[in-house]
PDB file of C-alpha atoms in Angstrom:
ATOM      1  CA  UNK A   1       6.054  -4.603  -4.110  1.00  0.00           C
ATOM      2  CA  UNK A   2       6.180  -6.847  -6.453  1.00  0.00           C
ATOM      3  CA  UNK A   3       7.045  -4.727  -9.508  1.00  0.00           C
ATOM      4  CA  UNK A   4       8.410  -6.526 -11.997  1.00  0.00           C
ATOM      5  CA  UNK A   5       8.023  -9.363 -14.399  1.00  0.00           C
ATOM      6  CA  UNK A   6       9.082 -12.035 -17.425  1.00  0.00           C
ATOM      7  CA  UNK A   7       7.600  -9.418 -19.113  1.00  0.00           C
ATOM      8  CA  UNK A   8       6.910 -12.155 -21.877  1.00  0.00           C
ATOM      9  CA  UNK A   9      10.489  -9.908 -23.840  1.00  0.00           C
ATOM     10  CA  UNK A  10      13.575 -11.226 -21.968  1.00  0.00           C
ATOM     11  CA  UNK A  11      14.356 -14.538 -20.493  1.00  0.00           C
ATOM     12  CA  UNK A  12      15.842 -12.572 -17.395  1.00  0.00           C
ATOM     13  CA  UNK A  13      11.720 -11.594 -16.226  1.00  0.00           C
ATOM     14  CA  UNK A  14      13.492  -8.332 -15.707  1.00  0.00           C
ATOM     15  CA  UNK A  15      11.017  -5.956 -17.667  1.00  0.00           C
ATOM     16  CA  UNK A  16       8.897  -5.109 -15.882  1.00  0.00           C
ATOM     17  CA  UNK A  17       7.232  -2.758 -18.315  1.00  0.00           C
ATOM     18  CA  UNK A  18       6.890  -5.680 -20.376  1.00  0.00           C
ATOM     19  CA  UNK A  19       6.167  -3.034 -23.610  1.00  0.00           C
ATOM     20  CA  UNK A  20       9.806  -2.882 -25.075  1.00  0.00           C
ATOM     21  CA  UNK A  21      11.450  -5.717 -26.335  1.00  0.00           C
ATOM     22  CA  UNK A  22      14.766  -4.076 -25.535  1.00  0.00           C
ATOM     23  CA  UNK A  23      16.775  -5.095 -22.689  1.00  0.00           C
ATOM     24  CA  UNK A  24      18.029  -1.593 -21.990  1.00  0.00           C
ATOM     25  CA  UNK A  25      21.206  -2.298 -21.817  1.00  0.00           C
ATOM     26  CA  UNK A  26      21.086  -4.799 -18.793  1.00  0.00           C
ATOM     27  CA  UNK A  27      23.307  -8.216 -19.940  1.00  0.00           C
ATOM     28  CA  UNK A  28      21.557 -11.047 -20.730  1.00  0.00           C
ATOM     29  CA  UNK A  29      21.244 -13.256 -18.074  1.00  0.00           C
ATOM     30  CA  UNK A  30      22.679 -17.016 -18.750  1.00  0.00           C
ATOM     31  CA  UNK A  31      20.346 -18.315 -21.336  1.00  0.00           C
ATOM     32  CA  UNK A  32      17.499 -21.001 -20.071  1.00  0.00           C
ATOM     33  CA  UNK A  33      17.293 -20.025 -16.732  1.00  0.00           C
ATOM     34  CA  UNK A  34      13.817 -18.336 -16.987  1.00  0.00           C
ATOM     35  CA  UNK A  35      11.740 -19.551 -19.653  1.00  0.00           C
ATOM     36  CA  UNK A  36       9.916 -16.561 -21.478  1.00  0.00           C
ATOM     37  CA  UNK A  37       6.273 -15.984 -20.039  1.00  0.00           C
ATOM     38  CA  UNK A  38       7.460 -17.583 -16.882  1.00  0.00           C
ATOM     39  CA  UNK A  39       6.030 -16.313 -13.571  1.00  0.00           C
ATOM     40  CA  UNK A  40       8.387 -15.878 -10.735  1.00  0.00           C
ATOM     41  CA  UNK A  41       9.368 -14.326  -7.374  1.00  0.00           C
ATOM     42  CA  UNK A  42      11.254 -11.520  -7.235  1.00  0.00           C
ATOM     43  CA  UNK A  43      12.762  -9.654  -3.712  1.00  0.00           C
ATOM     44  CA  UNK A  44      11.024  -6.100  -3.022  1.00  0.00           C
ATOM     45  CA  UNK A  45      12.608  -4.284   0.364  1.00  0.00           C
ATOM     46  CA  UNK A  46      12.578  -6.805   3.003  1.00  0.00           C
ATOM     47  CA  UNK A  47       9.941  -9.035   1.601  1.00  0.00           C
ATOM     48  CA  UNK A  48       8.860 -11.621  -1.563  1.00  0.00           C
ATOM     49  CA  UNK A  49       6.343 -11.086  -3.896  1.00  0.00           C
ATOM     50  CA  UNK A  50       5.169 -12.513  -7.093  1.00  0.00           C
ATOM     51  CA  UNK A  51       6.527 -10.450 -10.068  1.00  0.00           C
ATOM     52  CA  UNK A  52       3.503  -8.519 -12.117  1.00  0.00           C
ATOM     53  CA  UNK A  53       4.170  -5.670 -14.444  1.00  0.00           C
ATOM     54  CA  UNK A  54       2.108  -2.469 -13.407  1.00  0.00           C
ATOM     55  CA  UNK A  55       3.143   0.727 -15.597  1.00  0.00           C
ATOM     56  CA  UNK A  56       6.219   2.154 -17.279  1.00  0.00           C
ATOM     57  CA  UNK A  57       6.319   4.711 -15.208  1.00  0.00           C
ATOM     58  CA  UNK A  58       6.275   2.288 -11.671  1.00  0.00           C
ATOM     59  CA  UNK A  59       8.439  -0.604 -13.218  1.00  0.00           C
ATOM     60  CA  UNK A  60      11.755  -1.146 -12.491  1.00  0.00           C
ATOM     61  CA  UNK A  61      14.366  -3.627 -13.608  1.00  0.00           C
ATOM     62  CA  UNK A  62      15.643  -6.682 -11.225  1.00  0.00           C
ATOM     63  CA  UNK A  63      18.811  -8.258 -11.160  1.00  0.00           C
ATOM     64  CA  UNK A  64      19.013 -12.266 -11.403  1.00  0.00           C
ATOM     65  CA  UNK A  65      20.107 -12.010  -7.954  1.00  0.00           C
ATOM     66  CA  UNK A  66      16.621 -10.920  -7.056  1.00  0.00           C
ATOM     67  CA  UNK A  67      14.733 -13.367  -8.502  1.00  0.00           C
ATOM     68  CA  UNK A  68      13.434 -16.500  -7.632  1.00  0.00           C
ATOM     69  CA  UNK A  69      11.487 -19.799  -8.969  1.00  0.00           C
ATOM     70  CA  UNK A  70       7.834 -20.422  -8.010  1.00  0.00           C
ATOM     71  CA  UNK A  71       8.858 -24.003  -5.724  1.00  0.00           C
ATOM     72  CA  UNK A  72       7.171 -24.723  -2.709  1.00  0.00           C
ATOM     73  CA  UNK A  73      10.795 -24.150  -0.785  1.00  0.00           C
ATOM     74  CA  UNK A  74      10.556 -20.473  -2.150  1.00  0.00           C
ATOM     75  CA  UNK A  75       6.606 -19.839  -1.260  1.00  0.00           C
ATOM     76  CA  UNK A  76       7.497 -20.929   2.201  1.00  0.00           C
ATOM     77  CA  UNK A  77      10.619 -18.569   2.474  1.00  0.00           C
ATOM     78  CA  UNK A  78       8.275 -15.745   1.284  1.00  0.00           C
ATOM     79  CA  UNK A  79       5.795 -16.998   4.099  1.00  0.00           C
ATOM     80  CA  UNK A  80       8.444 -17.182   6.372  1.00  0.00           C
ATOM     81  CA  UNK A  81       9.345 -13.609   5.876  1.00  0.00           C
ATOM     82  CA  UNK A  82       5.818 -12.217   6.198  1.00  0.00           C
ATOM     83  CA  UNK A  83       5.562 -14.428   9.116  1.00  0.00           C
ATOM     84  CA  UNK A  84       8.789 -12.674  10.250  1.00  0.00           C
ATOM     85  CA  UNK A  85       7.768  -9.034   9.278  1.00  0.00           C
ATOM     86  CA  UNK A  86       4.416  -9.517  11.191  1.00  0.00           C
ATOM     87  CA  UNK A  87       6.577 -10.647  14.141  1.00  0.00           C
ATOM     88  CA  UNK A  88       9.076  -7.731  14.161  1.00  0.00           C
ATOM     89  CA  UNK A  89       5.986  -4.978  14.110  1.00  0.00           C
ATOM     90  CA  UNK A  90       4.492  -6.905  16.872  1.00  0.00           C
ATOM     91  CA  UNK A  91       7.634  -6.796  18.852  1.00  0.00           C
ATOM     92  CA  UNK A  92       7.993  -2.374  18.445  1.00  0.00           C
ATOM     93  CA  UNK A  93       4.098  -2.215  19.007  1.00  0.00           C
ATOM     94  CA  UNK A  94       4.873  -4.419  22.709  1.00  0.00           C
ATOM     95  CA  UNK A  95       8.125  -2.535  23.592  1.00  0.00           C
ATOM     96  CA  UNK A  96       6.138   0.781  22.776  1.00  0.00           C
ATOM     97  CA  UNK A  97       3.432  -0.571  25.270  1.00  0.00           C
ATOM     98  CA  UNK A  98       5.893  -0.824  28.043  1.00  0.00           C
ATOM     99  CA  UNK A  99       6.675   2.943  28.196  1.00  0.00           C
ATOM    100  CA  UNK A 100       4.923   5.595  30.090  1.00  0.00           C
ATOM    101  CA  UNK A 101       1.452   5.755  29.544  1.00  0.00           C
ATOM    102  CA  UNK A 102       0.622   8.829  27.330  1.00  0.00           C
ATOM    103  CA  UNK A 103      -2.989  10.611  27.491  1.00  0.00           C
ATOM    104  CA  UNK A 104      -5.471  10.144  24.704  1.00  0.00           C
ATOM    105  CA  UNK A 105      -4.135  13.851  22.948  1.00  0.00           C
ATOM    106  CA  UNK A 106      -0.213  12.507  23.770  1.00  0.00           C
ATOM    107  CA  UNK A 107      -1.468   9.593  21.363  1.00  0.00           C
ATOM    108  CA  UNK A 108      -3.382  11.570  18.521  1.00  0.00           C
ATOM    109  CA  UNK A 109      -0.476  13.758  17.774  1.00  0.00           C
ATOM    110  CA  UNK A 110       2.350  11.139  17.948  1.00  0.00           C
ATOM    111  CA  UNK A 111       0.212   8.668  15.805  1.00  0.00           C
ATOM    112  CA  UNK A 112      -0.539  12.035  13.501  1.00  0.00           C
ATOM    113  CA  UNK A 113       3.055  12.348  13.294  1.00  0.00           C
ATOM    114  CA  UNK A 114       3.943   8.580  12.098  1.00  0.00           C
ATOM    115  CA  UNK A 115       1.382   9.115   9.834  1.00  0.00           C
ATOM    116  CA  UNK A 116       2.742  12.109   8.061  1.00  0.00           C
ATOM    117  CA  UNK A 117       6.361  11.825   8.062  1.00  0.00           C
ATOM    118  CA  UNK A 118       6.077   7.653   7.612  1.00  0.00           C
ATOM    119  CA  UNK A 119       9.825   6.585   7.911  1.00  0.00           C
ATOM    120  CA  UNK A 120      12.313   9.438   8.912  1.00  0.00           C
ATOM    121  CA  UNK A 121      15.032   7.140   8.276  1.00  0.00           C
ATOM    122  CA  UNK A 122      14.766   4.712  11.228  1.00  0.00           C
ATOM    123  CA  UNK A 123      16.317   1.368  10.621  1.00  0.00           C
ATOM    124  CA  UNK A 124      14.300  -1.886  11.537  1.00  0.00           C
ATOM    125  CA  UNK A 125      15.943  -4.482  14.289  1.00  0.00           C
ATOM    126  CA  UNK A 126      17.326  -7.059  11.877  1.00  0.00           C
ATOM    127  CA  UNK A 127      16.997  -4.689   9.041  1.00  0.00           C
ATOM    128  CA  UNK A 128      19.482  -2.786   8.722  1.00  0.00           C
ATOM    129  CA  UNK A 129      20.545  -3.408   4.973  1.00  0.00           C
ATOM    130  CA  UNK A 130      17.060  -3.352   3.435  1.00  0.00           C
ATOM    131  CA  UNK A 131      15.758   0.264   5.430  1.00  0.00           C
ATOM    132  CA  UNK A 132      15.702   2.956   3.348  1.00  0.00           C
ATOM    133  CA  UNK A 133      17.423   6.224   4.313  1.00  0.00           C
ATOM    134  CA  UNK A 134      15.502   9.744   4.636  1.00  0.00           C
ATOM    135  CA  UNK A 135      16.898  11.233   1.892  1.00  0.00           C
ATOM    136  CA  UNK A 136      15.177   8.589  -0.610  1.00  0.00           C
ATOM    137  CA  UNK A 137      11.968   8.536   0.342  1.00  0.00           C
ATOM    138  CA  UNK A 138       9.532   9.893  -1.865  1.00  0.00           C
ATOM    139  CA  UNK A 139       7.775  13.140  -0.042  1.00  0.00           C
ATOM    140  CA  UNK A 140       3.862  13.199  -0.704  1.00  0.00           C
ATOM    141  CA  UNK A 141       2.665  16.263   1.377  1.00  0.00           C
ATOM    142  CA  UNK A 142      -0.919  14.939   3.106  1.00  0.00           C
ATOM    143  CA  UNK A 143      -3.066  17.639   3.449  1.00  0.00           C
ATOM    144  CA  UNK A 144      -3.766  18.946   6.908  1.00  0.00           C
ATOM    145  CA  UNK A 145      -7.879  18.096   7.301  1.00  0.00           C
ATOM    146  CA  UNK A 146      -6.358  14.259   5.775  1.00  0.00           C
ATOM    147  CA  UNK A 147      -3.744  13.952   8.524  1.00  0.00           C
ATOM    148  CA  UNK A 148      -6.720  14.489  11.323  1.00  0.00           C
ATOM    149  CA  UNK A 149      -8.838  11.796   9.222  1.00  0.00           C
ATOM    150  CA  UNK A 150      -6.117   9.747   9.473  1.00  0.00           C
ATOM    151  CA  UNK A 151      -5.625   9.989  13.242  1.00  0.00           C
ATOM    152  CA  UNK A 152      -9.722   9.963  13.693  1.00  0.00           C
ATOM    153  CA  UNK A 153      -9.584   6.683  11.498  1.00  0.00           C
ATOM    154  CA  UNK A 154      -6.367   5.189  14.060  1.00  0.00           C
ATOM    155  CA  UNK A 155      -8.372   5.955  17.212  1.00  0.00           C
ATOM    156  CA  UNK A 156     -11.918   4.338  15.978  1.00  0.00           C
ATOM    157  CA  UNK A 157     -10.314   1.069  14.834  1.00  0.00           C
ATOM    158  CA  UNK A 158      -7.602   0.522  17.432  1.00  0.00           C
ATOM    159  CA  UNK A 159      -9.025   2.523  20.400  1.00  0.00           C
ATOM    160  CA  UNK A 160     -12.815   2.398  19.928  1.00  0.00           C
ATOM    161  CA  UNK A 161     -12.808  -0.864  18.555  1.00  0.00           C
ATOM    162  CA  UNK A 162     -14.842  -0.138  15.652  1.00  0.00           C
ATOM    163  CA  UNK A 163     -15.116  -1.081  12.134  1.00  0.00           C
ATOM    164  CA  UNK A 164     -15.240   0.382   8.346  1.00  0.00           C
ATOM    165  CA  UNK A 165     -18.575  -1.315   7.174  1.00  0.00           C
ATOM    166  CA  UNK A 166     -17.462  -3.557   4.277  1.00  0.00           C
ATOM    167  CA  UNK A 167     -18.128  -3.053   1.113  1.00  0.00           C
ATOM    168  CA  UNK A 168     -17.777   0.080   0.809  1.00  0.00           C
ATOM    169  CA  UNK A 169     -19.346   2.582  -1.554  1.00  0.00           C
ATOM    170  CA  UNK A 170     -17.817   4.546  -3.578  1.00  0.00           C
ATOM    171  CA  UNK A 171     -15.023   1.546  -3.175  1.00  0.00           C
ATOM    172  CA  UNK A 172     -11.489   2.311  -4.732  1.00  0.00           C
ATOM    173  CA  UNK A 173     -12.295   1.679  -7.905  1.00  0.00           C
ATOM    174  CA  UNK A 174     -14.696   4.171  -7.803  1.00  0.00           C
ATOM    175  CA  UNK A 175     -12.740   7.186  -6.237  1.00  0.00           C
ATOM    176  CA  UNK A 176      -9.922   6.466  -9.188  1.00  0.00           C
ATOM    177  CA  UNK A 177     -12.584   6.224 -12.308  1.00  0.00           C
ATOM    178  CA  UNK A 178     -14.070   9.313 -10.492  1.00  0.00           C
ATOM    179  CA  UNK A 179     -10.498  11.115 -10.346  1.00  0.00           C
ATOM    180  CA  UNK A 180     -10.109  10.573 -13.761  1.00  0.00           C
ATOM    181  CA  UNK A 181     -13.339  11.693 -15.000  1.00  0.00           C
ATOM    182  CA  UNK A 182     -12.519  14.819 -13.305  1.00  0.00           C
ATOM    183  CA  UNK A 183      -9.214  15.100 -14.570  1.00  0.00           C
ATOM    184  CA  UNK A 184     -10.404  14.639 -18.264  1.00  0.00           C
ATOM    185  CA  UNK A 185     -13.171  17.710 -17.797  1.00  0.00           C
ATOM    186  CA  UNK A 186     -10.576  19.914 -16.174  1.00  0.00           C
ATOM    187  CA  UNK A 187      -7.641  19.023 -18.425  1.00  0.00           C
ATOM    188  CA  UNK A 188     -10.472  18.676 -21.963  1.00  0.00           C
ATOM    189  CA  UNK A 189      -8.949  15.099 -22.446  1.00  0.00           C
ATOM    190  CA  UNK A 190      -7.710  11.947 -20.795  1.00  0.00           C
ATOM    191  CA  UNK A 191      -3.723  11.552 -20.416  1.00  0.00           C
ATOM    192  CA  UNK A 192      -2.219   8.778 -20.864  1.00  0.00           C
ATOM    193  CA  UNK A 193       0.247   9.579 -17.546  1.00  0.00           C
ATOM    194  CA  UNK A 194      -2.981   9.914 -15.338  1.00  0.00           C
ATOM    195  CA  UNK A 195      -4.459   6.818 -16.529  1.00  0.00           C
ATOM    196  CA  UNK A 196      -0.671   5.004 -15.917  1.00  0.00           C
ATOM    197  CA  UNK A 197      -0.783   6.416 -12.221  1.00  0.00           C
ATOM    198  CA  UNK A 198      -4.412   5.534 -11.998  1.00  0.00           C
ATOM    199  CA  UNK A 199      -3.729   2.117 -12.462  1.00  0.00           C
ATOM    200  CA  UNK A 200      -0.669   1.881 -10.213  1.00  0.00           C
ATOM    201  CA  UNK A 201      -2.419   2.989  -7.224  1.00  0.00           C
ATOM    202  CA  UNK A 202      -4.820   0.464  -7.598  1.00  0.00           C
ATOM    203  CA  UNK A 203      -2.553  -2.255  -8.030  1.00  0.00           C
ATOM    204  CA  UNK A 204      -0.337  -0.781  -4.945  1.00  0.00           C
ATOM    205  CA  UNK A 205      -3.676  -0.718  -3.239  1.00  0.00           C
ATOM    206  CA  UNK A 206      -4.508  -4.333  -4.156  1.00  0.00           C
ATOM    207  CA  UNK A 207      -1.516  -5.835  -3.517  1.00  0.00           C
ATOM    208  CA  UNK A 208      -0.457  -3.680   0.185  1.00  0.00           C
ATOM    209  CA  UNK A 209      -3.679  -3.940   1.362  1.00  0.00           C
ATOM    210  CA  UNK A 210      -3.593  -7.232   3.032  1.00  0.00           C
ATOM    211  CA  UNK A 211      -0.157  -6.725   4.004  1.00  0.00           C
ATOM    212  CA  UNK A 212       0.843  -3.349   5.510  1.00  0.00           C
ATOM    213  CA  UNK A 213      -2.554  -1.267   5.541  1.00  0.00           C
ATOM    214  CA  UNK A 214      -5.046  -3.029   7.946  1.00  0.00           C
ATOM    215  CA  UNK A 215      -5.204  -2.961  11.867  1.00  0.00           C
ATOM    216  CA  UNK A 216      -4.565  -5.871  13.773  1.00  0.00           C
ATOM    217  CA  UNK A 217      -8.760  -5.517  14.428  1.00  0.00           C
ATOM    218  CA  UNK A 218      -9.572  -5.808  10.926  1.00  0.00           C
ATOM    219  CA  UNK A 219      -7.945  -8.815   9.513  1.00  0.00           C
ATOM    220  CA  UNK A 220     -10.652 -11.205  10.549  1.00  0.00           C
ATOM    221  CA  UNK A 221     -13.297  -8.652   8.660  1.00  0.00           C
ATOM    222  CA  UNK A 222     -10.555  -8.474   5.903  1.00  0.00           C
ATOM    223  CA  UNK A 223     -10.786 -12.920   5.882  1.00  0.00           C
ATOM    224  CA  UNK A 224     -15.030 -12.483   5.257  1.00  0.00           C
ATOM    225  CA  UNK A 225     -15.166  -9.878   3.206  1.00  0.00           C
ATOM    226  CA  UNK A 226     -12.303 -10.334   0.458  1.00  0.00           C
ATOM    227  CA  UNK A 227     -13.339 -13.910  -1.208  1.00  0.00           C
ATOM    228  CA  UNK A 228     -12.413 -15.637  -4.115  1.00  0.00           C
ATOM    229  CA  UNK A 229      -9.874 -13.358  -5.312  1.00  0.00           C
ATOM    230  CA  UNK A 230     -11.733 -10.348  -4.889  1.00  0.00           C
ATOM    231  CA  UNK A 231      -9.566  -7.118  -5.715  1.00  0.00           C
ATOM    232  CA  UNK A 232      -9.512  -5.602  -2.297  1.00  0.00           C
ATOM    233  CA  UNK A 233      -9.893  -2.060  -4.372  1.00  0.00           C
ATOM    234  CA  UNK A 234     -13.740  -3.368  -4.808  1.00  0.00           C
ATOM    235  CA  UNK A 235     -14.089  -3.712  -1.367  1.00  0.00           C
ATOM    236  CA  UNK A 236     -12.360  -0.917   0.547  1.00  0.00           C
ATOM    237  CA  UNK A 237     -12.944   2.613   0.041  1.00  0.00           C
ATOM    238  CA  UNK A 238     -11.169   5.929   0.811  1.00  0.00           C
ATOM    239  CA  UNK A 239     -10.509   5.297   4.485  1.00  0.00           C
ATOM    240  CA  UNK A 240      -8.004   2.688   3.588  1.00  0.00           C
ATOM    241  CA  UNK A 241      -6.802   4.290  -0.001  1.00  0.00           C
ATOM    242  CA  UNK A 242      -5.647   7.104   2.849  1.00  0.00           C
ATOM    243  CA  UNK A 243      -3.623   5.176   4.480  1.00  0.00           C
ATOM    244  CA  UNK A 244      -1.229   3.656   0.972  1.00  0.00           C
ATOM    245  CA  UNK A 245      -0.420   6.964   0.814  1.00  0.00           C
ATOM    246  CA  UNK A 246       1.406   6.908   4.581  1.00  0.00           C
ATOM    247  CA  UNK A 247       3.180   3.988   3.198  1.00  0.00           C
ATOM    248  CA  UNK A 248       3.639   4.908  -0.492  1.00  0.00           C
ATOM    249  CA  UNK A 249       7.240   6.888  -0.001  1.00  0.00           C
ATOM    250  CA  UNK A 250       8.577   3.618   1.530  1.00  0.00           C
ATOM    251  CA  UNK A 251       7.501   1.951  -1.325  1.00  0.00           C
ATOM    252  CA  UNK A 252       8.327   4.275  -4.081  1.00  0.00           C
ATOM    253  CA  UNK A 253      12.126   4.152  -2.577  1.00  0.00           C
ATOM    254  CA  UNK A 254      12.820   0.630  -4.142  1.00  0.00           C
ATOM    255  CA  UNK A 255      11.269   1.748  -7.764  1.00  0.00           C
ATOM    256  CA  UNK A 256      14.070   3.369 -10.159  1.00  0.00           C
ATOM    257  CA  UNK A 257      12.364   6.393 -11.513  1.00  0.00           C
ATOM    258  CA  UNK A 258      13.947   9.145 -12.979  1.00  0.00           C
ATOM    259  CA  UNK A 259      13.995  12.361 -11.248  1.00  0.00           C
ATOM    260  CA  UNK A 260      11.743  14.712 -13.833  1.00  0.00           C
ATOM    261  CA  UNK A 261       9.229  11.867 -13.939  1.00  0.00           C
ATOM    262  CA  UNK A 262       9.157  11.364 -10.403  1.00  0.00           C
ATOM    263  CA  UNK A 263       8.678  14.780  -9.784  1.00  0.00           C
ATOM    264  CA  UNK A 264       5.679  14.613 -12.192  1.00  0.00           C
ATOM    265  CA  UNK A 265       4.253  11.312 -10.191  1.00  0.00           C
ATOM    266  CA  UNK A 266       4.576  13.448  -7.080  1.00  0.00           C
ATOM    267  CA  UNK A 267       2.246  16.238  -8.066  1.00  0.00           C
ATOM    268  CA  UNK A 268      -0.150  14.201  -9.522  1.00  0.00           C
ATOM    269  CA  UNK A 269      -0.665  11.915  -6.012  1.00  0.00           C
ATOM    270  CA  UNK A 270      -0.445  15.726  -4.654  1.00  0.00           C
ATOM    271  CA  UNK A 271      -3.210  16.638  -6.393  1.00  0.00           C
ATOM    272  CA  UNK A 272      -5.093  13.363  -6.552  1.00  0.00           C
ATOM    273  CA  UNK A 273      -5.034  13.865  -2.263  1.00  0.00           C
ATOM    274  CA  UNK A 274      -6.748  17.351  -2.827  1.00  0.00           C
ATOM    275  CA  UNK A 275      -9.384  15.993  -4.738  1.00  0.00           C
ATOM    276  CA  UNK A 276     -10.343  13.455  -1.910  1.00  0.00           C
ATOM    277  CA  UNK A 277     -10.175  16.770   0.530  1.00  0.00           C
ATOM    278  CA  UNK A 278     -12.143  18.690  -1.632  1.00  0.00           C
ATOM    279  CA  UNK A 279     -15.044  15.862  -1.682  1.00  0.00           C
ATOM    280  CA  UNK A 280     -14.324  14.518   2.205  1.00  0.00           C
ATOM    281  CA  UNK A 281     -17.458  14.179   3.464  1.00  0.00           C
ATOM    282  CA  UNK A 282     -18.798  12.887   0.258  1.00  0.00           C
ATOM    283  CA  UNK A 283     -15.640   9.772   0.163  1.00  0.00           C
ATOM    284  CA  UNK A 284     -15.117   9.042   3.410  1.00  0.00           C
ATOM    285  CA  UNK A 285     -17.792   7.810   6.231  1.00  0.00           C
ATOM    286  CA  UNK A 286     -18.660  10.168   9.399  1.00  0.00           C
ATOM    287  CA  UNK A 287     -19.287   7.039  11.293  1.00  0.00           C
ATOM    288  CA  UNK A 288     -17.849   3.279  11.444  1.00  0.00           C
ATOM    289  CA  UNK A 289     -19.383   0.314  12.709  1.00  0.00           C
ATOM    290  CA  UNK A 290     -19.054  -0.967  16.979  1.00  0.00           C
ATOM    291  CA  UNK A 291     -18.008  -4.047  18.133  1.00  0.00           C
ATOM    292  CA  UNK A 292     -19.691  -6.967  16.594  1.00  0.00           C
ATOM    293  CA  UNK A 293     -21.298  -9.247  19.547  1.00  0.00           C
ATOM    294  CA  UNK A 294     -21.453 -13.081  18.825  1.00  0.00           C
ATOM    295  CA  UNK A 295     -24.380 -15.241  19.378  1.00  0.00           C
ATOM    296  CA  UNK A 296     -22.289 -17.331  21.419  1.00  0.00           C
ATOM    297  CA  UNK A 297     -21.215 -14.573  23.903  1.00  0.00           C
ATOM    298  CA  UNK A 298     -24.699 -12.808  24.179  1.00  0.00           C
ATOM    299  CA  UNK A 299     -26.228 -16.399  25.433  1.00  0.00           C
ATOM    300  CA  UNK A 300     -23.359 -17.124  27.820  1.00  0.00           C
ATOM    301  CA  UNK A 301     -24.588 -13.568  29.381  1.00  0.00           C
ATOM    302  CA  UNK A 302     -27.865 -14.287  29.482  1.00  0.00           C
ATOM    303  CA  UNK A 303     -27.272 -17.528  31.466  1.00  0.00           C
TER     304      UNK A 303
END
C-alpha cells in the first residue's frame, strides 16, 4: 500500500525507511535509473501506488522489478487497475446477488463472519498470483462487542441506507493522539514503537480509505467531504478506523517484517482495539444520518 520510497539514500527508491543510508545488502540497481529524491510508483498486491516511506517497522524493500516512473502511460495503468479492481468486487457482489435470498439474521452473521476472518485464503478471479494464502495473513483478534459494531455499521449503510455524519468528532486523528496519551500515563512515558505504529495506522488509514474501506453509498459523501487534499483521518472517525482493521492482515501480508517484531505490532493493534471497546459509546455514534432528499426530487413530488 504504497510502502516504500527513494528514500532520498539509494538510487534504487528501495528504502523505504529512508533512515539508513545502507542498502542492506540488496545490489545496487544499474546506476541512473532513479535519480535520488525521485518519486515513483511502486506495485503493492494487485494494485499501484505512489511510493511514501511510513515507519521502520511497516517499510519494506522493493525490487526494480516493482517499480515504476511517474509518466502519464504508468498513472493510467494504475487507473486502469483500480478501474479493474472496482470491477472484479462488483462482479462477486452481483454473482452473490443471484443466490438464494438469505433473511436479514442469515446476512448479519455471514457479513460478521467476512468481517472477522477477512481473507481465509480465497483466491480472486484473475488473481491468482497476487492472493495471499491463509497462513500469511496477519491475525488481529477483533473483539466480540467490535465484530457486532461492525455488522450494525454494514446493515445501516448498505441496508438502511444511512450515513456517518461527516466530519466526525473525535476524527482519527483524535482517537490515535488519544491512544497515545493513554499509553504514555499507563506505561509513565511515550515509546518510540507506539508512536511508529501510531503513525502507520494513520497513514494506512489515509491512504485505504478511499480505496477499500467505503460502501458503494458513501463515495459521493466521501467526493464533498474530503477536499483539497484533506487527510481523510481528519474527516472520518472510529466507524471507519474499524473497518482498516478487517482489511489490515491483507495488507500486512505484502510488508517483510520480522517475526518477533511482528508479533510485537500484533499486540499493540490488539490492545489499541480494546481501548476503542473500552470507550465505545464514547468513539463511535449510536445513530447515523437517513437518506438525504434532493430539492429536485421533493418538488417533482409535490407536482
Amino acid at each position: 500500500m504504497g510502502s516504500s520510497n527513494t528514500g532520498g539514500k539509494d538510487d534504487s527508491g528501495a528504502n523505504a525507511g529512508g533512515s539508513d543510508s545502507s542498502n542492506g545488502g540488496v545490489p545496487d540497481p544499474k546506476p541512473g535509473l532513479y535519480t535520488e529524491g525521485e518519486k515513483v510508483l511502486a506495485y503493492h498486491g494487485p494494485r499501484i501506488y505512489e511510493a511514501k516511506g511510513w515507519n521502520k517497522n511497516w517499510d519494506e524493500w522493493v525490487g526494480m522489478d516493482r517499480l515504476m516512473k511517474i509518466t502519464d502511460e504508468n498513472i493510467q495503468k494504475q487507473q486502469a487497475l483500480e478501474k479493474k479492481q472496482g470491477a472484479d468486487k462488483q462482479n462477486r457482489t452481483g454473482r452473490s446477488n443471484q443466490t438464494k435470498p438469505k433473511s436479514s439474521t442469515d446476512a448479519k452473521v455471514d457479513k460478521e463472519d467476512v468481517k472477522s476472518n477477512v481473507a481465509k485464503g480465497k483466491k480472486r478471479k484473475g488473481d491468482e498470483k497476487e492472493s495471499v494464502s491463509a497462513e500469511k495473513l496477519v491475525k488481529i483478534q477483533i473483539p466480540s462487542m467490535l465484530k457486532k459494531q461492525l455488522v450494525d455499521d454494514w446493515e445501516l449503510v448498505t441496508q438502511k441506507d444511512k450515513l456517518v455524519k461527516l466530519p466526525r468528532s473525535p476524527n482519527v486523528d483524535d482517537l490515535l493522539k488519544k491512544y497515545l496519551e493513554y499509553r504514555t500515563r499507563k506505561d509513565g512515558m511515550m515509546t518510540d514503537s507506539i508512536t511508529e505504529i501510531l503513525n502507520g495506522l494513520r497513514c494506512y488509514f489515509d491512504k485505504a480509505l478511499p480505496l477499500m474501506l467505503l460502501y458503494k453509498k458513501e463515495r459521493q459523501q466521501y467526493h464533498g467531504a474530503v477536499t483539497n487534499n484533506v487527510p481523510p483521518s481528519t474527516v472520518y472517525g472510529a466507524e471507519h478506523l474499524l473497518r482498516l482493521f478487517v482489511k489490515l492482515p491483507e495488507l500486512l501480508a505484502y510488508v517483510k517484517i520480522e517475526d518477533e517484531t511482528m508479533t510485537r505490532l500484533q499486540q499493540k493493534l490488539v490492545d489499541f482495539l480494546r481501548y476503542l471497546q473500552k470507550n465505545q459509546n464514547t468513539f463511535f455514534l449510536s445513530a447515523y444520518d437517513g437518506p438525504k432528499v434532493t430539492e429536485a426530487a421533493t418538488k417533482s413530488k409535490e407536482i
